[in-house]
XYZ file of N, CA and C in Angstrom:
750
model
N -13.207 -16.898 15.027
C -12.115 -16.633 14.092
C -11.929 -15.121 13.946
N -10.678 -14.656 13.948
C -10.416 -13.226 13.814
C -10.688 -12.759 12.388
N -10.959 -11.464 12.257
C -11.248 -10.907 10.936
C -9.976 -10.370 10.283
N -10.039 -10.260 8.953
C -8.911 -9.791 8.154
C -9.396 -8.692 7.218
N -8.561 -7.682 7.012
C -8.846 -6.628 6.045
C -8.182 -6.960 4.725
N -8.912 -6.772 3.634
C -8.376 -6.998 2.293
C -8.622 -5.748 1.469
N -7.589 -5.258 0.794
C -7.702 -4.035 0.005
C -7.386 -4.307 -1.457
N -8.261 -3.853 -2.324
C -8.089 -3.972 -3.775
C -7.996 -2.582 -4.379
N -7.018 -2.381 -5.256
C -6.834 -1.090 -5.925
C -7.277 -1.215 -7.379
N -7.937 -0.158 -7.870
C -8.409 -0.166 -9.253
C -8.506 1.278 -9.732
N -8.336 1.504 -11.037
C -8.305 2.853 -11.592
C -9.463 3.101 -12.545
N -9.816 4.366 -12.661
C -10.730 4.822 -13.711
C -10.403 6.277 -14.001
N -10.858 6.769 -15.135
C -10.579 8.149 -15.543
C -11.874 8.938 -15.609
N -11.835 10.180 -15.131
C -13.013 11.046 -15.199
C -12.565 12.493 -15.062
N -13.460 13.398 -15.450
C -13.187 14.835 -15.341
C -14.206 15.471 -14.400
N -13.802 16.553 -13.753
C -14.720 17.276 -12.875
C -14.241 18.714 -12.705
N -15.082 19.464 -12.026
C -14.743 20.848 -11.694
C -15.446 21.202 -10.393
N -14.744 21.892 -9.491
C -15.358 22.371 -8.263
C -15.928 23.756 -8.556
N -17.243 23.903 -8.453
C -17.853 25.199 -8.743
C -19.223 25.297 -8.090
N -19.502 26.485 -7.511
C -20.844 26.844 -7.066
C -21.322 27.956 -7.986
N -22.259 27.665 -8.906
C -22.670 28.656 -9.898
C -23.201 29.952 -9.289
N -23.770 29.871 -8.084
C -24.328 31.071 -7.465
C -23.269 31.962 -6.833
N -22.026 31.476 -6.747
C -20.938 32.297 -6.224
C -20.249 33.031 -7.364
N -19.652 34.190 -7.051
C -18.880 34.883 -8.080
C -17.505 34.215 -8.222
N -16.770 34.643 -9.240
C -15.489 33.993 -9.538
C -14.505 34.137 -8.389
N -14.482 35.277 -7.747
C -13.523 35.500 -6.661
C -13.743 34.517 -5.526
N -15.004 34.279 -5.154
C -15.273 33.359 -4.054
C -14.986 31.931 -4.470
N -15.362 31.552 -5.701
C -15.061 30.204 -6.182
C -13.561 29.940 -6.152
N -12.783 30.903 -6.617
C -11.331 30.707 -6.650
C -10.736 30.684 -5.245
N -11.292 31.487 -4.361
C -10.782 31.520 -2.997
C -11.018 30.197 -2.284
N -12.188 29.600 -2.488
C -12.543 28.366 -1.781
C -11.974 27.135 -2.468
N -12.021 27.083 -3.795
C -11.677 25.857 -4.515
C -10.298 25.878 -5.166
N -9.671 27.042 -5.242
C -8.340 27.103 -5.813
C -8.318 26.664 -7.268
N -7.294 25.910 -7.637
C -7.136 25.471 -9.022
C -8.246 24.516 -9.454
N -8.910 23.880 -8.498
C -9.995 22.955 -8.851
C -11.180 23.662 -9.499
N -11.199 24.994 -9.386
C -12.281 25.773 -10.004
C -12.041 26.031 -11.485
N -10.818 25.927 -11.961
C -10.473 26.330 -13.323
C -11.380 25.685 -14.363
N -11.973 26.503 -15.262
C -12.814 25.955 -16.335
C -11.966 25.402 -17.470
N -12.563 24.549 -18.337
C -13.943 24.068 -18.250
C -14.079 22.881 -17.286
N -13.046 22.046 -17.207
C -12.980 20.915 -16.276
C -11.570 20.353 -16.387
N -11.197 19.512 -15.473
C -9.886 18.863 -15.544
C -10.061 17.381 -15.232
N -9.204 16.571 -15.821
C -9.344 15.131 -15.693
C -8.382 14.527 -14.689
N -8.733 13.359 -14.210
C -7.894 12.607 -13.287
C -7.901 11.135 -13.675
N -6.779 10.499 -13.468
C -6.752 9.048 -13.434
C -6.936 8.648 -11.971
N -8.193 8.507 -11.590
C -8.506 8.192 -10.204
C -8.010 6.799 -9.840
N -7.539 6.679 -8.616
C -7.176 5.384 -8.055
C -8.057 5.150 -6.835
N -8.757 4.023 -6.823
C -9.640 3.677 -5.710
C -9.053 2.492 -4.956
N -8.962 2.636 -3.648
C -8.603 1.523 -2.782
C -9.850 1.132 -1.993
N -10.351 -0.064 -2.244
C -11.538 -0.562 -1.563
C -11.105 -1.620 -0.559
N -11.430 -1.388 0.705
C -11.057 -2.333 1.762
C -12.307 -3.000 2.305
N -12.302 -4.325 2.291
C -13.397 -5.108 2.852
C -12.879 -5.862 4.072
N -13.791 -6.257 4.944
C -13.408 -6.935 6.174
C -14.254 -8.196 6.335
N -13.639 -9.228 6.858
C -14.384 -10.470 7.091
C -13.479 -11.565 7.614
N -14.084 -12.691 7.880
C -13.326 -13.847 8.324
C -12.772 -14.600 7.117
N -11.653 -15.243 7.294
C -11.038 -16.036 6.228
C -11.821 -17.333 6.063
N -12.296 -17.567 4.843
C -13.012 -18.810 4.557
C -12.049 -19.989 4.695
N -12.357 -20.974 5.543
C -11.429 -22.094 5.741
C -11.228 -22.948 4.494
N -12.167 -22.889 3.556
C -12.041 -23.686 2.341
C -11.192 -22.987 1.283
N -11.423 -21.680 1.095
C -10.712 -20.944 0.035
C -9.476 -20.222 0.540
N -9.431 -19.959 1.854
C -8.318 -19.184 2.407
C -8.427 -17.704 2.110
N -9.606 -17.254 1.647
C -9.793 -15.854 1.268
C -10.929 -15.213 2.066
N -10.836 -13.905 2.243
C -11.917 -13.147 2.858
C -13.089 -13.035 1.888
N -12.771 -12.810 0.630
C -13.761 -12.697 -0.422
C -13.114 -13.197 -1.712
N -13.912 -13.710 -2.610
C -13.390 -14.177 -3.890
C -12.833 -12.981 -4.667
N -11.530 -12.997 -4.939
C -10.874 -11.850 -5.578
C -11.374 -11.622 -6.997
N -11.729 -12.696 -7.691
C -12.269 -12.553 -9.045
C -13.591 -11.802 -8.993
N -14.465 -12.162 -8.041
C -15.751 -11.481 -7.908
C -15.551 -10.018 -7.510
N -14.599 -9.772 -6.601
C -14.346 -8.410 -6.155
C -13.916 -7.526 -7.318
N -12.962 -8.000 -8.127
C -12.497 -7.211 -9.261
C -13.602 -7.008 -10.283
N -14.371 -8.056 -10.556
C -15.446 -7.951 -11.540
C -16.485 -6.922 -11.119
N -16.875 -6.940 -9.861
C -17.890 -6.008 -9.384
C -17.358 -4.580 -9.367
N -16.111 -4.409 -8.966
C -15.523 -3.070 -8.983
C -15.498 -2.504 -10.397
N -15.112 -3.307 -11.356
C -15.093 -2.849 -12.740
C -16.481 -2.482 -13.230
N -17.478 -3.273 -12.842
C -18.857 -2.993 -13.257
C -19.352 -1.677 -12.677
N -19.064 -1.440 -11.408
C -19.514 -0.215 -10.760
C -18.806 1.010 -11.340
N -17.499 0.898 -11.532
C -16.721 2.042 -11.997
C -16.928 2.337 -13.483
N -17.425 1.378 -14.227
C -17.676 1.596 -15.653
C -18.635 2.762 -15.866
N -19.559 2.949 -14.939
C -20.526 4.037 -15.057
C -19.849 5.411 -15.000
N -18.717 5.491 -14.291
C -18.031 6.755 -14.083
C -16.855 6.970 -15.032
N -16.402 5.903 -15.652
C -15.176 5.960 -16.436
C -15.334 6.840 -17.672
N -14.380 7.748 -17.860
C -14.340 8.675 -18.993
C -15.606 9.538 -19.086
N -16.085 9.968 -17.927
C -17.251 10.848 -17.877
C -16.853 12.194 -17.273
N -17.637 13.215 -17.638
C -17.564 14.493 -16.943
C -18.538 14.387 -15.768
N -18.005 14.334 -14.566
C -18.857 14.064 -13.407
C -19.896 15.159 -13.194
N -19.550 16.398 -13.497
C -20.494 17.501 -13.326
C -21.658 17.400 -14.299
N -21.358 17.039 -15.550
C -22.356 17.110 -16.618
C -23.051 15.786 -16.901
N -22.370 14.676 -16.682
C -22.884 13.379 -17.122
C -23.497 12.520 -16.024
N -23.215 12.839 -14.769
C -23.606 11.939 -13.687
C -24.710 12.571 -12.835
N -25.835 11.891 -12.681
C -26.960 12.453 -11.913
C -26.646 12.645 -10.433
N -25.644 11.936 -9.926
C -25.302 12.041 -8.500
C -24.801 13.433 -8.126
N -24.361 14.190 -9.142
C -23.743 15.478 -8.842
C -24.533 16.654 -9.412
N -25.817 16.445 -9.614
C -26.664 17.553 -10.036
C -26.805 18.585 -8.924
N -26.810 18.120 -7.679
C -27.024 19.014 -6.544
C -25.852 19.029 -5.580
N -24.740 18.429 -5.958
C -23.558 18.457 -5.112
C -22.305 18.470 -5.975
N -21.245 19.029 -5.437
C -19.991 19.164 -6.174
C -19.251 17.818 -6.152
N -18.706 17.380 -7.295
C -17.985 16.099 -7.334
C -16.582 16.201 -6.743
N -16.533 16.571 -5.470
C -15.257 16.568 -4.758
C -14.814 15.134 -4.507
N -13.589 14.983 -4.067
C -13.116 13.638 -3.724
C -13.973 13.021 -2.632
N -14.347 13.845 -1.638
C -15.153 13.352 -0.529
C -16.524 12.875 -1.015
N -17.189 13.694 -1.833
C -18.516 13.316 -2.318
C -18.463 12.117 -3.252
N -17.454 12.071 -4.112
C -17.335 10.941 -5.025
C -17.059 9.657 -4.253
N -16.233 9.736 -3.224
C -15.932 8.545 -2.424
C -17.185 7.995 -1.772
N -18.047 8.855 -1.261
C -19.230 8.317 -0.603
C -20.301 7.879 -1.598
N -20.322 8.447 -2.811
C -21.200 7.903 -3.847
C -20.769 6.487 -4.205
N -19.466 6.301 -4.362
C -18.960 4.960 -4.647
C -19.286 4.005 -3.500
N -19.217 4.505 -2.272
C -19.552 3.658 -1.118
C -21.004 3.166 -1.212
N -21.929 4.075 -1.476
C -23.333 3.685 -1.513
C -23.601 2.648 -2.603
N -22.882 2.728 -3.704
C -23.074 1.770 -4.789
C -22.419 0.421 -4.453
N -21.220 0.461 -3.876
C -20.527 -0.793 -3.557
C -21.139 -1.500 -2.359
N -21.717 -0.737 -1.445
C -22.304 -1.340 -0.247
C -23.480 -2.246 -0.587
N -24.083 -2.036 -1.745
C -25.205 -2.876 -2.178
C -24.734 -4.206 -2.759
N -23.445 -4.300 -3.040
C -22.898 -5.504 -3.685
C -22.457 -6.495 -2.601
N -23.370 -7.314 -2.147
C -23.101 -8.206 -1.024
C -22.051 -9.263 -1.346
N -21.816 -9.507 -2.629
C -20.829 -10.527 -3.003
C -19.405 -10.122 -2.666
N -19.181 -8.827 -2.405
C -17.811 -8.392 -2.081
C -17.573 -8.360 -0.572
N -18.557 -8.786 0.211
C -18.374 -8.804 1.655
C -18.753 -7.487 2.305
N -18.147 -7.203 3.441
C -18.477 -6.024 4.226
C -17.467 -4.911 3.961
N -17.978 -3.755 3.508
C -17.087 -2.616 3.260
C -16.528 -2.081 4.580
N -15.235 -1.811 4.570
C -14.575 -1.248 5.740
C -14.125 0.193 5.482
N -13.573 0.448 4.289
C -13.079 1.786 3.962
C -12.919 1.933 2.459
N -13.026 3.180 1.998
C -12.706 3.524 0.612
C -11.760 4.712 0.640
N -10.659 4.594 -0.069
C -9.734 5.706 -0.259
C -9.715 6.040 -1.747
N -9.972 7.297 -2.064
C -10.032 7.747 -3.452
C -8.946 8.777 -3.695
N -8.026 8.449 -4.593
C -6.958 9.367 -4.987
C -7.385 10.125 -6.242
N -7.408 11.466 -6.154
C -7.515 12.264 -7.379
C -6.203 12.183 -8.135
N -5.119 12.288 -7.410
C -3.772 12.136 -7.927
C -2.874 11.869 -6.729
N -1.581 11.870 -6.933
C -0.677 11.542 -5.834
C -0.623 12.638 -4.773
N -1.221 13.804 -5.051
C -1.186 14.916 -4.104
C -2.461 15.075 -3.285
N -3.537 14.344 -3.615
C -4.806 14.567 -2.925
C -5.627 13.288 -2.903
N -6.051 12.889 -1.701
C -6.954 11.741 -1.604
C -7.898 11.920 -0.427
N -9.025 11.192 -0.494
C -10.050 11.263 0.543
C -10.370 9.861 1.029
N -10.734 9.772 2.310
C -11.098 8.501 2.931
C -12.491 8.587 3.526
N -13.301 7.567 3.283
C -14.546 7.373 4.023
C -14.489 5.977 4.621
N -15.071 5.836 5.818
C -14.993 4.564 6.525
C -16.343 4.202 7.116
N -16.524 2.905 7.343
C -17.747 2.437 7.981
C -17.841 2.968 9.401
N -16.723 3.059 10.089
C -16.715 3.485 11.482
C -17.173 4.929 11.645
N -16.762 5.803 10.722
C -17.083 7.227 10.843
C -18.450 7.571 10.273
N -18.928 6.807 9.280
C -20.188 7.119 8.622
C -19.986 7.993 7.395
N -21.020 8.072 6.565
C -20.871 8.723 5.267
C -20.964 10.240 5.309
N -21.282 10.818 6.450
C -21.284 12.276 6.546
C -19.927 12.823 6.951
N -18.998 11.929 7.198
C -17.676 12.304 7.698
C -16.613 11.730 6.772
N -15.521 12.446 6.604
C -14.429 11.962 5.764
C -13.116 12.551 6.251
N -12.038 12.022 5.714
C -10.715 12.614 5.898
C -10.171 12.951 4.525
N -9.500 14.071 4.419
C -8.865 14.451 3.163
C -7.397 14.718 3.435
N -6.546 14.212 2.549
C -5.099 14.349 2.716
C -4.509 15.054 1.512
N -3.676 16.047 1.786
C -3.035 16.840 0.737
C -1.522 16.751 0.915
N -0.810 16.558 -0.180
C 0.649 16.479 -0.131
C 1.276 17.797 -0.553
N 2.287 18.225 0.226
C 3.085 19.402 -0.087
C 4.558 18.990 -0.033
N 5.396 19.690 -0.763
C 6.808 19.319 -0.820
C 7.697 20.536 -0.616
N 8.829 20.305 0.022
C 9.830 21.355 0.172
C 11.203 20.704 0.275
N 12.224 21.464 -0.096
C 13.603 20.981 -0.048
C 14.381 21.791 0.973
N 14.970 21.111 1.925
C 15.718 21.793 2.979
C 17.156 22.037 2.539
N 17.817 22.969 3.229
C 19.243 23.214 3.051
C 19.981 22.548 4.208
N 21.024 21.819 3.873
C 21.794 21.112 4.896
C 23.281 21.333 4.658
N 23.983 21.829 5.698
C 25.422 22.086 5.604
C 25.751 22.985 4.421
N 24.897 23.973 4.181
C 25.145 24.952 3.135
C 24.789 24.511 1.738
N 24.320 23.284 1.583
C 23.958 22.788 0.261
C 22.571 22.182 0.253
N 22.200 21.645 -0.885
C 20.873 21.049 -1.032
C 20.723 19.857 -0.096
N 19.682 19.888 0.709
C 19.411 18.797 1.630
C 18.308 17.896 1.112
N 17.701 17.132 1.997
C 16.665 16.193 1.566
C 15.393 16.902 1.115
N 14.696 16.281 0.178
C 13.381 16.768 -0.231
C 12.342 16.056 0.613
N 11.488 16.834 1.272
C 10.476 16.282 2.156
C 9.114 16.334 1.481
N 8.350 15.268 1.600
C 6.937 15.276 1.243
C 6.144 15.342 2.539
N 5.280 16.323 2.637
C 4.495 16.555 3.846
C 3.024 16.274 3.541
N 2.478 15.231 4.153
C 1.079 14.844 3.956
C 0.261 15.353 5.137
N -0.672 16.253 4.854
C -1.504 16.864 5.890
C -2.913 16.290 5.781
N -3.397 15.671 6.852
C -4.715 15.032 6.847
C -5.669 15.778 7.763
N -6.821 16.163 7.199
C -7.859 16.872 7.943
C -9.107 16.000 7.965
N -9.720 15.897 9.132
C -10.884 15.041 9.337
C -12.070 15.881 9.766
N -13.264 15.512 9.311
C -14.443 16.234 9.755
C -15.673 15.921 8.930
N -16.732 16.635 9.233
C -17.997 16.485 8.507
C -17.874 17.082 7.112
N -18.420 16.407 6.133
C -18.409 16.918 4.763
C -19.415 18.069 4.668
N -18.927 19.237 4.299
C -19.786 20.417 4.211
C -20.816 20.211 3.091
N -22.115 20.358 3.384
C -23.129 20.118 2.353
C -23.106 21.139 1.218
N -22.477 22.284 1.441
C -22.416 23.317 0.401
C -21.206 23.108 -0.500
N -20.025 22.965 0.098
C -18.792 22.853 -0.688
C -18.436 21.421 -1.043
N -18.981 20.451 -0.305
C -18.629 19.048 -0.546
C -17.258 18.692 -0.013
N -16.678 19.558 0.830
C -15.334 19.339 1.326
C -15.318 19.279 2.854
N -14.336 18.590 3.369
C -14.115 18.533 4.809
C -13.540 19.851 5.315
N -12.691 20.448 4.497
C -12.075 21.721 4.852
C -11.936 22.573 3.603
N -11.811 23.857 3.784
C -11.602 24.790 2.683
C -10.208 24.517 2.104
N -10.158 23.848 0.951
C -8.875 23.415 0.407
C -8.019 24.601 0.001
N -8.661 25.688 -0.451
C -7.904 26.888 -0.792
C -7.239 27.487 0.427
N -7.992 27.578 1.535
C -7.436 28.110 2.777
C -6.348 27.202 3.322
N -6.544 25.893 3.216
C -5.525 24.946 3.674
C -4.236 25.127 2.883
N -4.357 25.260 1.564
C -3.165 25.454 0.735
C -2.409 26.718 1.133
N -3.153 27.784 1.359
C -2.505 29.043 1.743
C -1.826 28.920 3.101
N -2.481 28.239 4.033
C -1.923 28.071 5.370
C -0.628 27.267 5.333
N -0.644 26.143 4.610
C 0.549 25.292 4.557
C 1.670 25.983 3.788
N 1.331 26.687 2.724
C 2.357 27.412 1.985
C 3.032 28.450 2.875
N 2.234 29.174 3.660
C 2.770 30.245 4.489
C 3.582 29.709 5.663
N 3.072 28.712 6.341
C 3.678 28.286 7.606
C 4.637 27.111 7.475
N 4.612 26.449 6.320
C 5.498 25.293 6.144
C 6.402 25.477 4.930
N 5.814 25.509 3.746
C 6.610 25.487 2.521
C 7.499 26.723 2.414
N 6.940 27.908 2.530
C 7.742 29.131 2.390
C 8.780 29.263 3.499
N 8.464 28.749 4.656
C 9.381 28.869 5.783
C 10.560 27.911 5.675
N 10.326 26.709 5.104
C 11.360 25.688 5.101
C 12.021 25.463 3.744
N 11.329 25.753 2.653
C 11.873 25.434 1.337
C 13.128 26.265 1.052
N 14.228 25.578 0.786
C 15.528 26.188 0.492
C 16.073 26.977 1.684
N 15.657 26.589 2.871
C 16.158 27.196 4.097
C 16.791 26.118 4.977
N 17.735 26.556 5.803
C 18.341 25.658 6.776
C 17.336 25.447 7.908
N 16.961 24.200 8.145
C 15.961 23.896 9.159
C 16.413 24.318 10.549
N 17.712 24.298 10.783
C 18.218 24.698 12.103
C 17.947 26.174 12.357
N 18.108 26.978 11.335
C 17.825 28.410 11.489
C 16.322 28.659 11.584
N 15.554 27.933 10.793
C 14.101 28.127 10.778
C 13.479 27.777 12.124
N 14.009 26.737 12.789
C 13.460 26.311 14.064
C 14.255 26.825 15.258
N 15.361 27.519 14.992
C 16.174 28.045 16.076
C 16.764 26.967 16.944
N 17.273 25.887 16.317
C 17.844 24.766 17.058
C 19.157 24.350 16.423
N 20.030 23.752 17.238
C 21.326 23.304 16.714
C 21.187 22.095 15.808
N 20.226 21.234 16.115
C 19.938 20.075 15.266
C 18.424 19.953 15.135
N 17.980 19.419 14.010
C 16.549 19.214 13.778
C 16.346 17.796 13.270
N 15.638 16.982 14.039
C 15.317 15.629 13.604
C 13.976 15.626 12.885
N 13.698 14.529 12.173
C 12.407 14.403 11.508
C 11.264 14.425 12.494
N 11.470 13.810 13.655
C 10.436 13.819 14.672
C 10.134 15.213 15.185
N 11.164 16.008 15.400
C 10.962 17.381 15.852
C 10.261 18.213 14.779
N 10.637 17.988 13.541
C 10.076 18.767 12.443
C 8.594 18.474 12.253
N 8.213 17.198 12.289
C 6.808 16.864 12.070
C 5.943 17.375 13.220
N 6.458 17.340 14.445
C 5.703 17.885 15.573
C 5.571 19.399 15.451
N 6.616 20.058 14.993
C 6.578 21.508 14.813
C 5.535 21.893 13.761
N 5.495 21.163 12.660
C 4.522 21.452 11.601
C 3.105 21.292 12.137
N 2.872 20.231 12.902
C 1.554 20.028 13.511
C 1.134 21.265 14.315
N 2.030 21.749 15.154
C 1.704 22.880 16.022
C 1.446 24.153 15.221
N 2.072 24.273 14.046
C 1.851 25.432 13.206
C 0.481 25.416 12.541
N -0.097 24.218 12.366
C -1.330 24.087 11.595
C -2.565 23.803 12.438
N -2.418 23.066 13.535
C -3.564 22.466 14.234
C -4.625 23.470 14.649
N -4.220 24.630 15.126
C -5.195 25.598 15.650
C -5.619 26.637 14.620
N -5.195 26.480 13.381
C -5.435 27.537 12.399
C -6.258 27.094 11.197
N -6.812 25.896 11.229
C -7.631 25.439 10.113
C -8.953 26.179 10.084
N -9.442 26.456 8.883
C -10.713 27.150 8.741
C -11.889 26.248 9.078
N -11.726 24.953 8.860
C -12.762 23.972 9.171
C -12.129 22.591 9.222
N -12.810 21.666 9.881
C -12.248 20.342 10.077
C -11.198 20.350 11.171
N -10.709 19.169 11.500
C -9.695 19.020 12.541
C -8.472 18.323 11.966
N -7.309 18.829 12.312
C -6.074 18.190 11.879
C -5.977 16.834 12.571
N -5.828 15.770 11.794
C -5.779 14.436 12.400
C -4.429 13.764 12.255
N -3.621 14.211 11.278
C -2.321 13.567 11.095
C -1.431 14.430 10.203
N -0.145 14.446 10.522
C 0.873 15.015 9.639
C 1.938 13.942 9.448
N 2.235 13.644 8.205
C 3.260 12.637 7.895
C 4.330 13.267 7.021
N 5.568 13.134 7.443
C 6.715 13.629 6.692
C 7.477 12.444 6.112
N 7.653 12.472 4.812
C 8.391 11.404 4.141
C 9.713 11.968 3.640
N 10.798 11.427 4.163
C 12.131 11.871 3.746
C 12.663 11.025 2.601
N 12.315 9.750 2.609
C 12.736 8.838 1.551
C 11.777 7.662 1.524
N 11.949 6.782 0.589
C 11.089 5.607 0.502
C 11.158 4.763 1.763
N 12.292 4.840 2.464
C 12.517 3.987 3.620
C 12.368 4.705 4.959
N 12.059 6.012 4.945
C 12.049 6.748 6.204
C 10.941 7.802 6.201
N 10.061 7.736 7.204
C 9.009 8.740 7.351
C 8.712 8.942 8.832
N 8.025 10.052 9.125
C 7.709 10.424 10.498
C 6.242 10.875 10.526
N 5.537 10.519 11.596
C 4.135 10.903 11.738
C 3.886 11.492 13.109
N 2.929 12.431 13.128
C 2.499 13.024 14.389
C 1.007 13.252 14.329
N 0.325 12.899 15.422
C -1.134 13.013 15.450
C -1.625 13.691 16.725
N -0.850 14.595 17.273
C -1.283 15.362 18.423
C -1.130 14.631 19.740
């Protein structure tokens, strides 16, 4: 029998701060950006837990959904409305980044055999930043995705607003807890994408008579792929509307 993936979404609230106490303020701000701001900032985290298995011929389900929700709530209760830096022992020696938090959740959920076999966890800090850990890649590796937005000029007036999702894949740095230097990534995308395209005619920016979404997403990839400070660019997705998006993966 073929296997099926099942994904359950659930929310919890917590606060955290990205900080290395042994670094000075300038280095903390350079590496962590706004995530360094004291004293801490909160998120309504959204977790997507994906399990894999065969469909039970009696129930028609991969896993009992009631059990899955109950166990997720039990596990997340420990983290809900906590300061991850101050209240949680898991982060005494590591920064509660999205990547580190996702793999802590993995280690706790992987022990819960009643939910089946874990396939992937996606953790959203907010709609602009999320991290993925998967069984295939292992817990030392993750992907992090950051959303950026810009509005193009079309025919001399306001054109479509684009959401640009940049995904970087790699080993989680044991010092920063990140796949890539998020501050450096923000600066790179702002310089080579947002500042270049926001409120500009895409035809002039790319030196072409017409610019399609496919051409634009490939161009953005080429602007970023060889310039990351760490990690590897794995995907760029451009969303023009709810019904139309473009992806490029090299």
